[in-house]
Amino acid sequence: MNEPVLERLPDGVAVVGGDLRIEYLNAAAEALSGWPRAEAIGRPYHEVLALRDAAGFPLHERGELVPRLRTVRVSPERELLLRRRDGEERWVAVRAAFDRDETRHVRAVLVTIRDIGRRRRLDHARSDLIATVSHEIRSPLTSVKGFTSTLLRKWERFNDEQKRHMLTMINHDADRVTRLLTDLLDVSRLEAGRLELKRQEVDIAQIAAHVADRLGHASDGRPIEARFPESFPKITADPAKVEQVIVNLVENAIKYAEGSIVVSGEASGDEVLVHVADGGPGIDPRHLPHIFTKFYRHGQGERGSGTGLGLYITKGIVEAHRGRIEVARGDEGGTTFTIVLPRGE
Ligand code: ADP
């Protein structure tokens, strides 16, 4: 065995003898298990590599390090919990190869142990996401299903106004599912780093004026104003994405805030700043650190028909442009979101 090479391997390697005692540990296995090899060698392997499965069964009690089938040469990878010498537990991926004699008795077991804490955390985050998404999709669908079947069963018993009300709810909830799925597609593109930016020269002042005009019609008469200096520079960016960012911020101001909404621009060196300011009530300072988090919502109340993905996506788009987004509470209680974008070449 070429031990100097094994010593430099980032994964843990242990050699267990036919008597199931430790014969060798490389440096990574010492670090993972917390056992110095001087103390580990000669001990029953399960004292040093105290492995159990997710259900809590210790590997050695089932004799599973060495499979019963004598033809097995390599075991498939298993994700197991390793209890370190200091009592701390770590998720590890374990594989074993068996060195057998002529009668197929195990002479030695070569075990590799890799720390998979990060992978397990990612898997966890992924299943959390799936649970949240399923829940978010199920509630509007339940309402669509409920109203539809009620209408189908008792069509004659409702008057036109009641029917119109139910159809409006169905329409609204179907839109909600569509919006959620569109947002999720954006999220998955962002997280996979596959958000395509079609960069070109962008006139943010013009985009902001257009957004203010378009959303002004949907803001119940609340004024939306775009204020950009004459000399505001053009930047290199994806115009559709920049528009999406401004629309998200203005729509939030329409939904969650009061008073007039101002979109303004400011040039500063090789960056431009775009502020979206509203007239409050503002975001509780306790919530401020979390509002860019996926699915984070609070105080949705009456107006809330969001998914909690808007600001997460907004931040992702801005960062894909190598920019950043900040939020501040105004002196009079309003909220100002500021995006900072590089002017680009
Ligand atoms: P959504 O609008 O889908 O709920 P967002 O990610 O866009 O999700 O926003 C997250 C939360 O931040 C909202 O639920 C809301 O509580 C809060 N928020 C966002 N913008 C404002 C604003 N301008 N004023 C007050 N609260 C806001």
mmCIF file of C-alpha atoms and ligand atoms in Angstrom:
data_model
loop_
_atom_site.group_PDB
_atom_site.id
_atom_site.type_symbol
_atom_site.label_atom_id
_atom_site.label_comp_id
_atom_site.label_asym_id
_atom_site.label_seq_id
_atom_site.Cartn_x
_atom_site.Cartn_y
_atom_site.Cartn_z
ATOM 1 C CA MET A 1 0.000 0.000 0.000
ATOM 2 C CA ASN A 2 1.284 3.411 -0.948
ATOM 3 C CA GLU A 3 0.696 5.129 2.358
ATOM 4 C CA PRO A 4 2.153 8.575 1.582
ATOM 5 C CA VAL A 5 -0.457 8.970 -1.153
ATOM 6 C CA LEU A 6 -3.268 7.787 1.134
ATOM 7 C CA GLU A 7 -2.081 10.289 3.723
ATOM 8 C CA ARG A 8 -2.673 13.144 1.323
ATOM 9 C CA LEU A 9 -6.108 11.930 0.225
ATOM 10 C CA PRO A 10 -8.919 14.304 1.245
ATOM 11 C CA ASP A 11 -11.251 11.378 2.014
ATOM 12 C CA GLY A 12 -10.883 9.177 5.053
ATOM 13 C CA VAL A 13 -9.448 5.706 4.481
ATOM 14 C CA ALA A 14 -9.409 2.928 7.053
ATOM 15 C CA VAL A 15 -8.164 -0.631 6.766
ATOM 16 C CA VAL A 16 -10.013 -3.139 8.927
ATOM 17 C CA GLY A 17 -8.533 -6.613 9.389
ATOM 18 C CA GLY A 18 -10.333 -9.958 9.066
ATOM 19 C CA ASP A 19 -10.770 -9.849 12.861
ATOM 20 C CA LEU A 20 -12.680 -6.565 12.395
ATOM 21 C CA ARG A 21 -10.018 -4.517 14.160
ATOM 22 C CA ILE A 22 -8.532 -1.318 12.824
ATOM 23 C CA GLU A 23 -5.209 -1.847 11.040
ATOM 24 C CA TYR A 24 -4.711 1.572 9.555
ATOM 25 C CA LEU A 25 -6.281 5.067 9.407
ATOM 26 C CA ASN A 26 -5.130 7.834 7.095
ATOM 27 C CA ALA A 27 -4.873 11.431 8.295
ATOM 28 C CA ALA A 28 -8.325 12.371 6.956
ATOM 29 C CA ALA A 29 -9.909 9.401 8.780
ATOM 30 C CA GLU A 30 -8.157 10.456 11.987
ATOM 31 C CA ALA A 31 -9.573 13.965 11.570
ATOM 32 C CA LEU A 32 -13.080 12.721 10.766
ATOM 33 C CA SER A 33 -13.298 10.229 13.603
ATOM 34 C CA GLY A 34 -11.300 12.219 16.125
ATOM 35 C CA TRP A 35 -9.176 9.121 16.841
ATOM 36 C CA PRO A 36 -5.385 9.377 16.562
ATOM 37 C CA ARG A 37 -4.167 6.289 14.801
ATOM 38 C CA ALA A 38 -1.822 5.298 17.624
ATOM 39 C CA GLU A 39 -4.873 4.734 19.792
ATOM 40 C CA ALA A 40 -7.152 3.481 17.071
ATOM 41 C CA ILE A 41 -5.036 0.652 15.696
ATOM 42 C CA GLY A 42 -5.955 -2.704 17.209
ATOM 43 C CA ARG A 43 -9.375 -1.587 18.439
ATOM 44 C CA PRO A 44 -12.629 -3.125 17.190
ATOM 45 C CA TYR A 45 -13.510 -1.056 14.148
ATOM 46 C CA HIS A 46 -16.914 -0.006 15.476
ATOM 47 C CA GLU A 47 -15.325 1.819 18.402
ATOM 48 C CA VAL A 48 -13.374 4.035 16.062
ATOM 49 C CA LEU A 49 -15.858 4.145 13.198
ATOM 50 C CA ALA A 50 -19.044 4.300 15.238
ATOM 51 C CA LEU A 51 -21.468 4.255 12.321
ATOM 52 C CA ARG A 52 -25.239 4.052 12.412
ATOM 53 C CA ASP A 53 -27.962 4.455 9.852
ATOM 54 C CA ALA A 54 -30.680 7.142 9.778
ATOM 55 C CA ALA A 55 -32.987 4.888 11.804
ATOM 56 C CA GLY A 56 -30.324 4.676 14.515
ATOM 57 C CA PHE A 57 -29.134 1.095 13.992
ATOM 58 C CA PRO A 58 -25.419 0.672 14.593
ATOM 59 C CA LEU A 59 -23.753 -0.876 11.599
ATOM 60 C CA HIS A 60 -21.736 -3.434 13.520
ATOM 61 C CA GLU A 61 -24.683 -4.884 15.439
ATOM 62 C CA ARG A 62 -26.061 -6.109 12.172
ATOM 63 C CA GLY A 63 -22.633 -7.194 11.067
ATOM 64 C CA GLU A 64 -23.116 -5.116 7.986
ATOM 65 C CA LEU A 65 -19.615 -3.965 7.351
ATOM 66 C CA VAL A 66 -18.927 -7.348 5.813
ATOM 67 C CA PRO A 67 -21.780 -8.603 3.648
ATOM 68 C CA ARG A 68 -22.882 -12.218 3.998
ATOM 69 C CA LEU A 69 -22.563 -12.854 0.315
ATOM 70 C CA ARG A 70 -19.029 -14.025 -0.231
ATOM 71 C CA THR A 71 -18.888 -12.852 -3.795
ATOM 72 C CA VAL A 72 -19.255 -9.171 -2.953
ATOM 73 C CA ARG A 73 -16.039 -7.284 -3.616
ATOM 74 C CA VAL A 74 -17.241 -3.691 -3.234
ATOM 75 C CA SER A 75 -20.177 -2.433 -1.213
ATOM 76 C CA PRO A 76 -22.442 0.312 -2.553
ATOM 77 C CA GLU A 77 -22.137 3.750 -0.979
ATOM 78 C CA ARG A 78 -24.171 4.255 2.178
ATOM 79 C CA GLU A 79 -24.972 7.506 3.926
ATOM 80 C CA LEU A 80 -24.403 6.958 7.625
ATOM 81 C CA LEU A 81 -23.959 8.926 10.812
ATOM 82 C CA LEU A 82 -20.484 8.779 12.300
ATOM 83 C CA ARG A 83 -20.224 9.454 16.003
ATOM 84 C CA ARG A 84 -16.866 11.070 16.562
ATOM 85 C CA ARG A 85 -14.747 10.415 19.597
ATOM 86 C CA ASP A 86 -15.930 13.736 21.092
ATOM 87 C CA GLY A 87 -19.558 12.618 20.691
ATOM 88 C CA GLU A 88 -20.358 14.914 17.781
ATOM 89 C CA GLU A 89 -22.189 13.267 14.881
ATOM 90 C CA ARG A 90 -21.407 13.746 11.226
ATOM 91 C CA TRP A 91 -23.049 12.515 8.034
ATOM 92 C CA VAL A 92 -20.586 10.484 6.020
ATOM 93 C CA ALA A 93 -20.682 8.444 2.835
ATOM 94 C CA VAL A 94 -19.103 5.037 3.375
ATOM 95 C CA ARG A 95 -17.911 2.483 0.848
ATOM 96 C CA ALA A 96 -15.944 -0.665 1.434
ATOM 97 C CA ALA A 97 -13.868 -3.006 -0.710
ATOM 98 C CA PHE A 98 -13.148 -6.557 0.458
ATOM 99 C CA ASP A 99 -9.874 -8.344 0.116
ATOM 100 C CA ARG A 100 -10.641 -12.090 0.225
ATOM 101 C CA ASP A 101 -8.467 -15.182 0.432
ATOM 102 C CA GLU A 102 -8.832 -18.342 -1.712
ATOM 103 C CA THR A 103 -11.775 -19.516 0.433
ATOM 104 C CA ARG A 104 -13.310 -16.095 0.027
ATOM 105 C CA HIS A 105 -12.846 -15.230 3.674
ATOM 106 C CA VAL A 106 -12.340 -11.540 4.212
ATOM 107 C CA ARG A 107 -8.673 -10.821 4.834
ATOM 108 C CA ALA A 108 -9.100 -7.065 5.027
ATOM 109 C CA VAL A 109 -11.702 -4.391 4.407
ATOM 110 C CA LEU A 110 -10.704 -1.132 2.827
ATOM 111 C CA VAL A 111 -13.174 1.525 3.938
ATOM 112 C CA THR A 112 -13.529 5.037 2.525
ATOM 113 C CA ILE A 113 -15.352 7.695 4.534
ATOM 114 C CA ARG A 114 -16.297 11.046 3.091
ATOM 115 C CA ASP A 115 -17.833 13.970 4.976
ATOM 116 C CA ILE A 116 -21.162 14.756 3.286
ATOM 117 C CA GLY A 117 -22.516 17.366 5.713
ATOM 118 C CA ARG A 118 -22.821 19.948 2.964
ATOM 119 C CA ARG A 119 -24.565 17.588 0.564
ATOM 120 C CA ARG A 120 -27.029 16.543 3.264
ATOM 121 C CA ARG A 121 -27.784 20.177 4.088
ATOM 122 C CA LEU A 122 -28.474 20.921 0.425
ATOM 123 C CA ASP A 123 -30.728 17.867 0.151
ATOM 124 C CA HIS A 124 -32.550 19.073 3.214
ATOM 125 C CA ALA A 125 -33.026 22.573 1.823
ATOM 126 C CA ARG A 126 -34.325 21.010 -1.384
ATOM 127 C CA SER A 127 -36.920 18.880 0.352
ATOM 128 C CA ASP A 128 -37.980 21.886 2.458
ATOM 129 C CA LEU A 129 -38.476 23.793 -0.779
ATOM 130 C CA ILE A 130 -40.563 21.015 -2.271
ATOM 131 C CA ALA A 131 -42.738 20.890 0.838
ATOM 132 C CA THR A 132 -43.295 24.662 0.778
ATOM 133 C CA VAL A 133 -44.012 24.742 -2.934
ATOM 134 C CA SER A 134 -46.472 21.856 -2.708
ATOM 135 C CA HIS A 135 -48.275 23.651 0.075
ATOM 136 C CA GLU A 136 -48.333 26.961 -1.804
ATOM 137 C CA ILE A 137 -49.761 25.303 -4.896
ATOM 138 C CA ARG A 138 -52.245 23.179 -3.049
ATOM 139 C CA SER A 139 -54.125 25.986 -1.330
ATOM 140 C CA PRO A 140 -55.209 27.883 -4.473
ATOM 141 C CA LEU A 141 -55.930 24.573 -6.211
ATOM 142 C CA THR A 142 -58.123 23.471 -3.324
ATOM 143 C CA SER A 143 -60.152 26.624 -3.751
ATOM 144 C CA VAL A 144 -60.374 26.218 -7.532
ATOM 145 C CA LYS A 145 -61.540 22.651 -7.072
ATOM 146 C CA GLY A 146 -64.003 23.610 -4.311
ATOM 147 C CA PHE A 147 -65.685 26.419 -6.240
ATOM 148 C CA THR A 148 -65.771 24.474 -9.481
ATOM 149 C CA SER A 149 -67.405 21.416 -8.000
ATOM 150 C CA THR A 150 -69.900 23.527 -6.052
ATOM 151 C CA LEU A 151 -70.846 25.358 -9.236
ATOM 152 C CA LEU A 152 -71.192 22.115 -11.180
ATOM 153 C CA ARG A 153 -73.361 20.488 -8.552
ATOM 154 C CA LYS A 154 -75.637 23.408 -7.712
ATOM 155 C CA TRP A 155 -75.528 25.600 -10.793
ATOM 156 C CA GLU A 156 -79.287 26.329 -10.753
ATOM 157 C CA ARG A 157 -79.329 27.328 -7.133
ATOM 158 C CA PHE A 158 -77.000 30.299 -7.494
ATOM 159 C CA ASN A 159 -77.874 33.648 -8.959
ATOM 160 C CA ASP A 160 -75.658 35.389 -11.502
ATOM 161 C CA GLU A 161 -73.923 37.523 -8.932
ATOM 162 C CA GLN A 162 -72.960 34.526 -6.798
ATOM 163 C CA LYS A 163 -71.717 32.691 -9.840
ATOM 164 C CA ARG A 164 -69.705 35.674 -10.936
ATOM 165 C CA HIS A 165 -68.161 35.863 -7.467
ATOM 166 C CA MET A 166 -67.107 32.225 -7.537
ATOM 167 C CA LEU A 167 -65.722 32.475 -11.049
ATOM 168 C CA THR A 168 -63.756 35.553 -9.999
ATOM 169 C CA MET A 169 -62.215 33.584 -7.147
ATOM 170 C CA ILE A 170 -61.372 30.693 -9.480
ATOM 171 C CA ASN A 171 -59.803 33.098 -11.956
ATOM 172 C CA HIS A 172 -57.773 34.739 -9.212
ATOM 173 C CA ASP A 173 -56.512 31.468 -7.751
ATOM 174 C CA ALA A 174 -55.619 30.073 -11.164
ATOM 175 C CA ASP A 175 -53.576 33.245 -11.777
ATOM 176 C CA ARG A 176 -51.889 32.690 -8.461
ATOM 177 C CA VAL A 177 -50.776 29.187 -9.419
ATOM 178 C CA THR A 178 -49.451 30.477 -12.743
ATOM 179 C CA ARG A 179 -47.550 33.288 -11.045
ATOM 180 C CA LEU A 180 -46.086 30.894 -8.524
ATOM 181 C CA LEU A 181 -44.872 28.569 -11.267
ATOM 182 C CA THR A 182 -43.363 31.452 -13.256
ATOM 183 C CA ASP A 183 -41.553 32.622 -10.126
ATOM 184 C CA LEU A 184 -40.340 29.098 -9.412
ATOM 185 C CA LEU A 185 -38.923 28.794 -12.903
ATOM 186 C CA ASP A 186 -37.022 32.033 -12.304
ATOM 187 C CA VAL A 187 -35.777 30.706 -8.983
ATOM 188 C CA SER A 188 -34.566 27.462 -10.492
ATOM 189 C CA ARG A 189 -32.773 29.302 -13.304
ATOM 190 C CA LEU A 190 -31.160 31.666 -10.813
ATOM 191 C CA GLU A 191 -30.077 28.872 -8.517
ATOM 192 C CA ALA A 192 -28.680 26.806 -11.351
ATOM 193 C CA GLY A 193 -26.802 29.883 -12.589
ATOM 194 C CA ARG A 194 -28.698 29.589 -15.848
ATOM 195 C CA LEU A 195 -30.322 32.996 -15.901
ATOM 196 C CA GLU A 196 -29.529 34.256 -19.371
ATOM 197 C CA LEU A 197 -28.802 37.942 -19.590
ATOM 198 C CA LYS A 198 -29.315 39.516 -22.995
ATOM 199 C CA ARG A 199 -27.057 42.477 -22.477
ATOM 200 C CA GLN A 200 -27.481 45.611 -24.483
ATOM 201 C CA GLU A 201 -27.587 49.334 -23.984
ATOM 202 C CA VAL A 202 -30.363 50.135 -21.532
ATOM 203 C CA ASP A 203 -32.074 53.420 -20.800
ATOM 204 C CA ILE A 204 -33.330 52.910 -17.244
ATOM 205 C CA ALA A 205 -34.941 56.356 -17.154
ATOM 206 C CA GLN A 206 -37.146 55.356 -20.060
ATOM 207 C CA ILE A 207 -37.987 51.958 -18.542
ATOM 208 C CA ALA A 208 -38.901 53.592 -15.229
ATOM 209 C CA ALA A 209 -41.140 56.135 -16.966
ATOM 210 C CA HIS A 210 -42.858 53.328 -18.835
ATOM 211 C CA VAL A 211 -43.368 51.250 -15.658
ATOM 212 C CA ALA A 212 -44.685 54.282 -13.750
ATOM 213 C CA ASP A 213 -47.153 54.943 -16.526
ATOM 214 C CA ARG A 214 -48.311 51.349 -16.880
ATOM 215 C CA LEU A 215 -48.655 50.568 -13.159
ATOM 216 C CA GLY A 216 -50.134 53.998 -12.450
ATOM 217 C CA HIS A 217 -53.343 52.595 -13.878
ATOM 218 C CA ALA A 218 -53.357 49.743 -11.367
ATOM 219 C CA SER A 219 -52.556 51.744 -8.255
ATOM 220 C CA ASP A 220 -56.024 53.032 -7.343
ATOM 221 C CA GLY A 221 -55.134 56.555 -8.263
ATOM 222 C CA ARG A 222 -51.939 56.628 -6.189
ATOM 223 C CA PRO A 223 -49.342 58.650 -8.038
ATOM 224 C CA ILE A 224 -46.279 56.841 -9.357
ATOM 225 C CA GLU A 225 -43.539 59.140 -10.460
ATOM 226 C CA ALA A 226 -40.250 58.555 -12.291
ATOM 227 C CA ARG A 227 -37.608 61.179 -11.506
ATOM 228 C CA PHE A 228 -34.390 60.888 -13.443
ATOM 229 C CA PRO A 229 -31.842 63.599 -14.181
ATOM 230 C CA GLU A 230 -31.509 64.664 -17.814
ATOM 231 C CA SER A 231 -27.950 63.355 -17.939
ATOM 232 C CA PHE A 232 -28.719 59.915 -16.490
ATOM 233 C CA PRO A 233 -26.317 57.477 -18.207
ATOM 234 C CA LYS A 234 -27.318 54.417 -20.193
ATOM 235 C CA ILE A 235 -25.929 51.143 -18.896
ATOM 236 C CA THR A 236 -25.201 47.698 -20.314
ATOM 237 C CA ALA A 237 -27.743 45.235 -18.955
ATOM 238 C CA ASP A 238 -30.692 43.028 -19.851
ATOM 239 C CA PRO A 239 -33.580 45.482 -20.383
ATOM 240 C CA ALA A 240 -36.344 42.940 -19.728
ATOM 241 C CA LYS A 241 -34.720 41.880 -16.446
ATOM 242 C CA VAL A 242 -34.153 45.477 -15.341
ATOM 243 C CA GLU A 243 -37.808 46.150 -16.036
ATOM 244 C CA GLN A 244 -38.814 43.050 -14.054
ATOM 245 C CA VAL A 245 -36.828 44.341 -11.068
ATOM 246 C CA ILE A 246 -38.429 47.789 -11.164
ATOM 247 C CA VAL A 247 -41.899 46.294 -11.671
ATOM 248 C CA ASN A 248 -41.408 43.953 -8.677
ATOM 249 C CA LEU A 249 -40.395 46.817 -6.407
ATOM 250 C CA VAL A 250 -43.163 49.148 -7.576
ATOM 251 C CA GLU A 251 -45.787 46.391 -7.307
ATOM 252 C CA ASN A 252 -44.664 45.709 -3.747
ATOM 253 C CA ALA A 253 -44.989 49.414 -2.944
ATOM 254 C CA ILE A 254 -48.513 49.321 -4.404
ATOM 255 C CA LYS A 255 -49.401 46.205 -2.407
ATOM 256 C CA TYR A 256 -47.759 46.846 0.926
ATOM 257 C CA ALA A 257 -47.338 50.612 1.237
ATOM 258 C CA GLU A 258 -49.289 53.821 1.085
ATOM 259 C CA GLY A 259 -48.940 57.236 -0.466
ATOM 260 C CA SER A 260 -47.090 58.132 -3.605
ATOM 261 C CA ILE A 261 -44.349 56.000 -5.122
ATOM 262 C CA VAL A 262 -41.219 57.530 -6.565
ATOM 263 C CA VAL A 263 -38.706 55.773 -8.810
ATOM 264 C CA SER A 264 -35.579 57.885 -9.062
ATOM 265 C CA GLY A 265 -32.105 57.550 -10.493
ATOM 266 C CA GLU A 266 -28.689 58.767 -9.532
ATOM 267 C CA ALA A 267 -25.339 58.279 -11.267
ATOM 268 C CA SER A 268 -22.287 57.683 -9.120
ATOM 269 C CA GLY A 269 -18.908 56.943 -10.698
ATOM 270 C CA ASP A 270 -19.159 53.755 -12.741
ATOM 271 C CA GLU A 271 -22.392 52.764 -11.075
ATOM 272 C CA VAL A 272 -25.995 53.850 -11.255
ATOM 273 C CA LEU A 273 -28.435 53.828 -8.358
ATOM 274 C CA VAL A 274 -32.160 53.344 -8.781
ATOM 275 C CA HIS A 275 -34.368 54.050 -5.771
ATOM 276 C CA VAL A 276 -37.957 52.920 -5.345
ATOM 277 C CA ALA A 277 -39.450 54.833 -2.430
ATOM 278 C CA ASP A 278 -42.922 54.610 -0.901
ATOM 279 C CA GLY A 279 -44.813 56.438 1.814
ATOM 280 C CA GLY A 280 -44.865 53.696 4.442
ATOM 281 C CA PRO A 281 -45.910 52.162 6.773
ATOM 282 C CA GLY A 282 -42.489 50.609 6.189
ATOM 283 C CA ILE A 283 -41.074 47.262 7.090
ATOM 284 C CA ASP A 284 -40.633 46.344 10.709
ATOM 285 C CA PRO A 285 -36.885 46.391 11.479
ATOM 286 C CA ARG A 286 -37.217 42.850 12.813
ATOM 287 C CA HIS A 287 -38.273 41.653 9.374
ATOM 288 C CA LEU A 288 -35.789 43.710 7.380
ATOM 289 C CA PRO A 289 -32.941 41.168 7.478
ATOM 290 C CA HIS A 290 -35.207 38.436 6.109
ATOM 291 C CA ILE A 291 -37.221 40.030 3.342
ATOM 292 C CA PHE A 292 -34.898 38.836 0.579
ATOM 293 C CA THR A 293 -35.230 35.256 1.774
ATOM 294 C CA LYS A 294 -37.122 32.745 -0.327
ATOM 295 C CA PHE A 295 -40.817 32.504 0.645
ATOM 296 C CA TYR A 296 -40.453 35.105 3.357
ATOM 297 C CA ARG A 297 -43.675 37.041 3.862
ATOM 298 C CA HIS A 298 -45.218 38.943 6.684
ATOM 299 C CA GLY A 299 -48.359 40.955 7.308
ATOM 300 C CA GLN A 300 -49.774 39.855 3.978
ATOM 301 C CA GLY A 301 -53.340 40.652 5.097
ATOM 302 C CA GLU A 302 -55.882 41.745 2.543
ATOM 303 C CA ARG A 303 -53.591 42.852 -0.202
ATOM 304 C CA GLY A 304 -51.234 39.969 0.059
ATOM 305 C CA SER A 305 -51.400 37.703 -2.922
ATOM 306 C CA GLY A 306 -47.676 37.283 -3.247
ATOM 307 C CA THR A 307 -45.505 34.231 -3.159
ATOM 308 C CA GLY A 308 -42.644 35.546 -1.046
ATOM 309 C CA LEU A 309 -40.374 34.959 -4.025
ATOM 310 C CA GLY A 310 -40.479 38.466 -5.526
ATOM 311 C CA LEU A 311 -37.642 40.043 -3.571
ATOM 312 C CA TYR A 312 -35.561 36.862 -3.689
ATOM 313 C CA ILE A 313 -35.783 36.876 -7.494
ATOM 314 C CA THR A 314 -35.203 40.625 -7.646
ATOM 315 C CA LYS A 315 -32.031 40.248 -5.631
ATOM 316 C CA GLY A 316 -30.924 37.333 -7.795
ATOM 317 C CA ILE A 317 -31.409 39.295 -11.006
ATOM 318 C CA VAL A 318 -29.548 42.303 -9.637
ATOM 319 C CA GLU A 319 -26.676 40.118 -8.464
ATOM 320 C CA ALA A 320 -26.538 38.353 -11.839
ATOM 321 C CA HIS A 321 -25.774 41.827 -13.193
ATOM 322 C CA ARG A 322 -22.997 42.124 -10.596
ATOM 323 C CA GLY A 323 -25.054 44.664 -8.756
ATOM 324 C CA ARG A 324 -26.538 44.786 -5.290
ATOM 325 C CA ILE A 325 -29.807 45.692 -3.626
ATOM 326 C CA GLU A 326 -30.322 47.537 -0.368
ATOM 327 C CA VAL A 327 -33.314 48.498 1.670
ATOM 328 C CA ALA A 328 -33.734 51.335 4.144
ATOM 329 C CA ARG A 329 -36.453 52.816 6.287
ATOM 330 C CA GLY A 330 -37.137 56.427 5.525
ATOM 331 C CA ASP A 331 -37.334 59.069 8.242
ATOM 332 C CA GLU A 332 -41.070 59.311 7.752
ATOM 333 C CA GLY A 333 -41.563 55.568 7.937
ATOM 334 C CA GLY A 334 -41.561 54.695 4.244
ATOM 335 C CA THR A 335 -39.381 52.124 2.585
ATOM 336 C CA THR A 336 -36.710 52.784 -0.015
ATOM 337 C CA PHE A 337 -35.241 49.966 -2.045
ATOM 338 C CA THR A 338 -32.052 50.884 -3.854
ATOM 339 C CA ILE A 339 -30.486 48.868 -6.611
ATOM 340 C CA VAL A 340 -26.926 49.583 -7.558
ATOM 341 C CA LEU A 341 -25.840 48.445 -11.019
ATOM 342 C CA PRO A 342 -22.480 48.743 -12.711
ATOM 343 C CA ARG A 343 -22.630 50.839 -15.869
ATOM 344 C CA GLY A 344 -20.786 48.121 -17.764
ATOM 345 C CA GLU A 345 -18.768 48.640 -20.909
HETATM 346 P P1 ADP B 1 -44.432 38.798 -1.901
HETATM 347 O O1 ADP B 1 -44.739 40.179 -2.365
HETATM 348 O O2 ADP B 1 -44.670 37.776 -2.933
HETATM 349 O O3 ADP B 1 -45.011 38.476 -0.568
HETATM 350 P P2 ADP B 1 -41.694 39.648 -1.764
HETATM 351 O O4 ADP B 1 -40.462 38.820 -1.702
HETATM 352 O O5 ADP B 1 -41.865 40.546 -2.939
HETATM 353 O O6 ADP B 1 -42.884 38.629 -1.659
HETATM 354 O O7 ADP B 1 -41.803 40.500 -0.433
HETATM 355 C C1 ADP B 1 -41.580 39.880 0.823
HETATM 356 C C2 ADP B 1 -42.296 40.635 1.955
HETATM 357 O O8 ADP B 1 -41.665 41.908 2.155
HETATM 358 C C3 ADP B 1 -43.753 40.964 1.641
HETATM 359 O O9 ADP B 1 -44.589 39.893 2.035
HETATM 360 C C4 ADP B 1 -43.992 42.209 2.464
HETATM 361 O O10 ADP B 1 -44.391 41.848 3.759
HETATM 362 C C5 ADP B 1 -42.626 42.867 2.564
HETATM 363 N N1 ADP B 1 -42.495 44.068 1.673
HETATM 364 C C6 ADP B 1 -41.947 44.104 0.445
HETATM 365 N N2 ADP B 1 -41.948 45.361 -0.068
HETATM 366 C C7 ADP B 1 -42.527 46.152 0.882
HETATM 367 C C8 ADP B 1 -42.824 47.563 0.972
HETATM 368 N N3 ADP B 1 -42.555 48.406 -0.025
HETATM 369 N N4 ADP B 1 -43.388 48.012 2.129
HETATM 370 C C9 ADP B 1 -43.690 47.155 3.128
HETATM 371 N N5 ADP B 1 -43.447 45.829 3.098
HETATM 372 C C10 ADP B 1 -42.870 45.312 1.997
#
